[in-house]
Short mmCIF file of C-alpha atoms in Angstrom, two decimals:
data_model
loop_
_atom_site.label_atom_id
_atom_site.label_comp_id
_atom_site.label_asym_id
_atom_site.label_seq_id
_atom_site.Cartn_x
_atom_site.Cartn_y
_atom_site.Cartn_z
CA UNK A 4 98.18 -118.92 -72.51
CA UNK A 5 101.10 -118.75 -74.90
CA UNK A 6 103.37 -121.77 -74.82
CA UNK A 7 105.64 -124.06 -76.78
CA UNK A 8 105.30 -127.74 -77.67
CA UNK A 9 103.34 -126.75 -80.83
CA UNK A 10 100.12 -128.10 -79.28
CA UNK A 11 97.00 -126.10 -78.48
CA UNK A 12 93.81 -126.65 -76.57
CA UNK A 13 92.47 -123.11 -76.78
CA UNK A 14 95.92 -121.57 -76.30
CA UNK A 15 98.33 -119.96 -78.72
CA UNK A 16 100.91 -122.63 -79.41
CA UNK A 17 104.19 -122.37 -81.27
CA UNK A 18 107.47 -124.20 -81.39
CA UNK A 19 109.49 -124.32 -78.19
CA UNK A 20 112.29 -122.17 -79.62
CA UNK A 21 109.93 -119.32 -80.55
CA UNK A 22 108.14 -119.52 -77.20
CA UNK A 23 111.47 -119.33 -75.39
CA UNK A 24 112.48 -116.26 -77.43
CA UNK A 25 109.22 -114.51 -76.52
CA UNK A 26 109.61 -115.26 -72.83
CA UNK A 27 113.23 -114.08 -72.79
CA UNK A 28 112.35 -110.82 -74.58
CA UNK A 29 109.45 -110.24 -72.16
CA UNK A 30 111.69 -110.90 -69.17
CA UNK A 31 114.43 -108.61 -70.51
CA UNK A 32 112.07 -105.69 -71.18
CA UNK A 33 109.59 -106.20 -68.33
CA UNK A 34 105.99 -107.26 -68.68
CA UNK A 35 104.73 -103.67 -68.47
CA UNK A 36 106.54 -102.95 -71.74
CA UNK A 37 105.03 -105.84 -73.69
CA UNK A 38 101.87 -106.13 -75.71
CA UNK A 39 100.70 -109.23 -77.55
CA UNK A 40 98.99 -108.48 -80.84
CA UNK A 41 97.24 -111.40 -82.51
CA UNK A 42 96.16 -111.09 -86.12
CA UNK A 43 95.39 -113.68 -88.79
CA UNK A 44 97.83 -111.97 -91.16
CA UNK A 45 99.89 -108.81 -91.56
CA UNK A 46 97.11 -106.38 -92.44
CA UNK A 47 99.67 -103.77 -93.54
CA UNK A 48 100.35 -105.69 -96.72
CA UNK A 49 97.52 -108.22 -97.06
CA UNK A 50 93.76 -107.92 -97.33
CA UNK A 51 91.63 -109.81 -94.88
CA UNK A 52 89.73 -112.43 -96.89
CA UNK A 53 86.06 -111.92 -96.14
CA UNK A 54 84.51 -113.41 -99.27
CA UNK A 55 84.35 -116.88 -97.70
CA UNK A 56 82.82 -115.63 -94.46
CA UNK A 57 79.07 -115.38 -94.25
CA UNK A 58 78.79 -113.43 -90.99
CA UNK A 59 81.31 -111.46 -88.99
CA UNK A 60 80.89 -110.09 -85.49
CA UNK A 61 79.77 -106.45 -85.47
CA UNK A 62 83.04 -105.38 -83.89
CA UNK A 63 85.24 -106.88 -86.62
CA UNK A 64 85.87 -103.62 -88.51
CA UNK A 65 86.88 -101.84 -85.29
CA UNK A 66 89.17 -104.69 -84.22
CA UNK A 67 90.99 -104.69 -87.57
CA UNK A 68 91.27 -100.89 -87.45
CA UNK A 69 92.98 -101.22 -84.06
CA UNK A 70 95.28 -103.96 -85.36
CA UNK A 71 96.26 -101.83 -88.39
CA UNK A 72 96.95 -98.85 -86.11
CA UNK A 73 99.19 -100.86 -83.78
CA UNK A 74 101.03 -102.61 -86.63
CA UNK A 75 101.67 -99.25 -88.33
CA UNK A 76 103.95 -98.35 -85.39
CA UNK A 77 106.19 -101.39 -86.00
CA UNK A 78 108.90 -101.84 -88.62
CA UNK A 79 107.61 -103.68 -91.66
CA UNK A 80 109.43 -107.01 -92.13
CA UNK A 81 109.14 -106.84 -95.93
#
């Protein structure tokens, strides 16, 4: 789930104001026109730190390739 209250028990939590903005945008555009992309950082401008990780799932490279591809379609906030 995605919700406000800035508390998480396995969910993606954020402040109430941000959660409300997301829900309003989703309602205005229709759920079929929304996609949630979750990434640890903006991989368009930052490198994923792997030096501190000892093992990564086999699919990691493919997942980050997909994230980069989807982010490339969006305007860069920088």
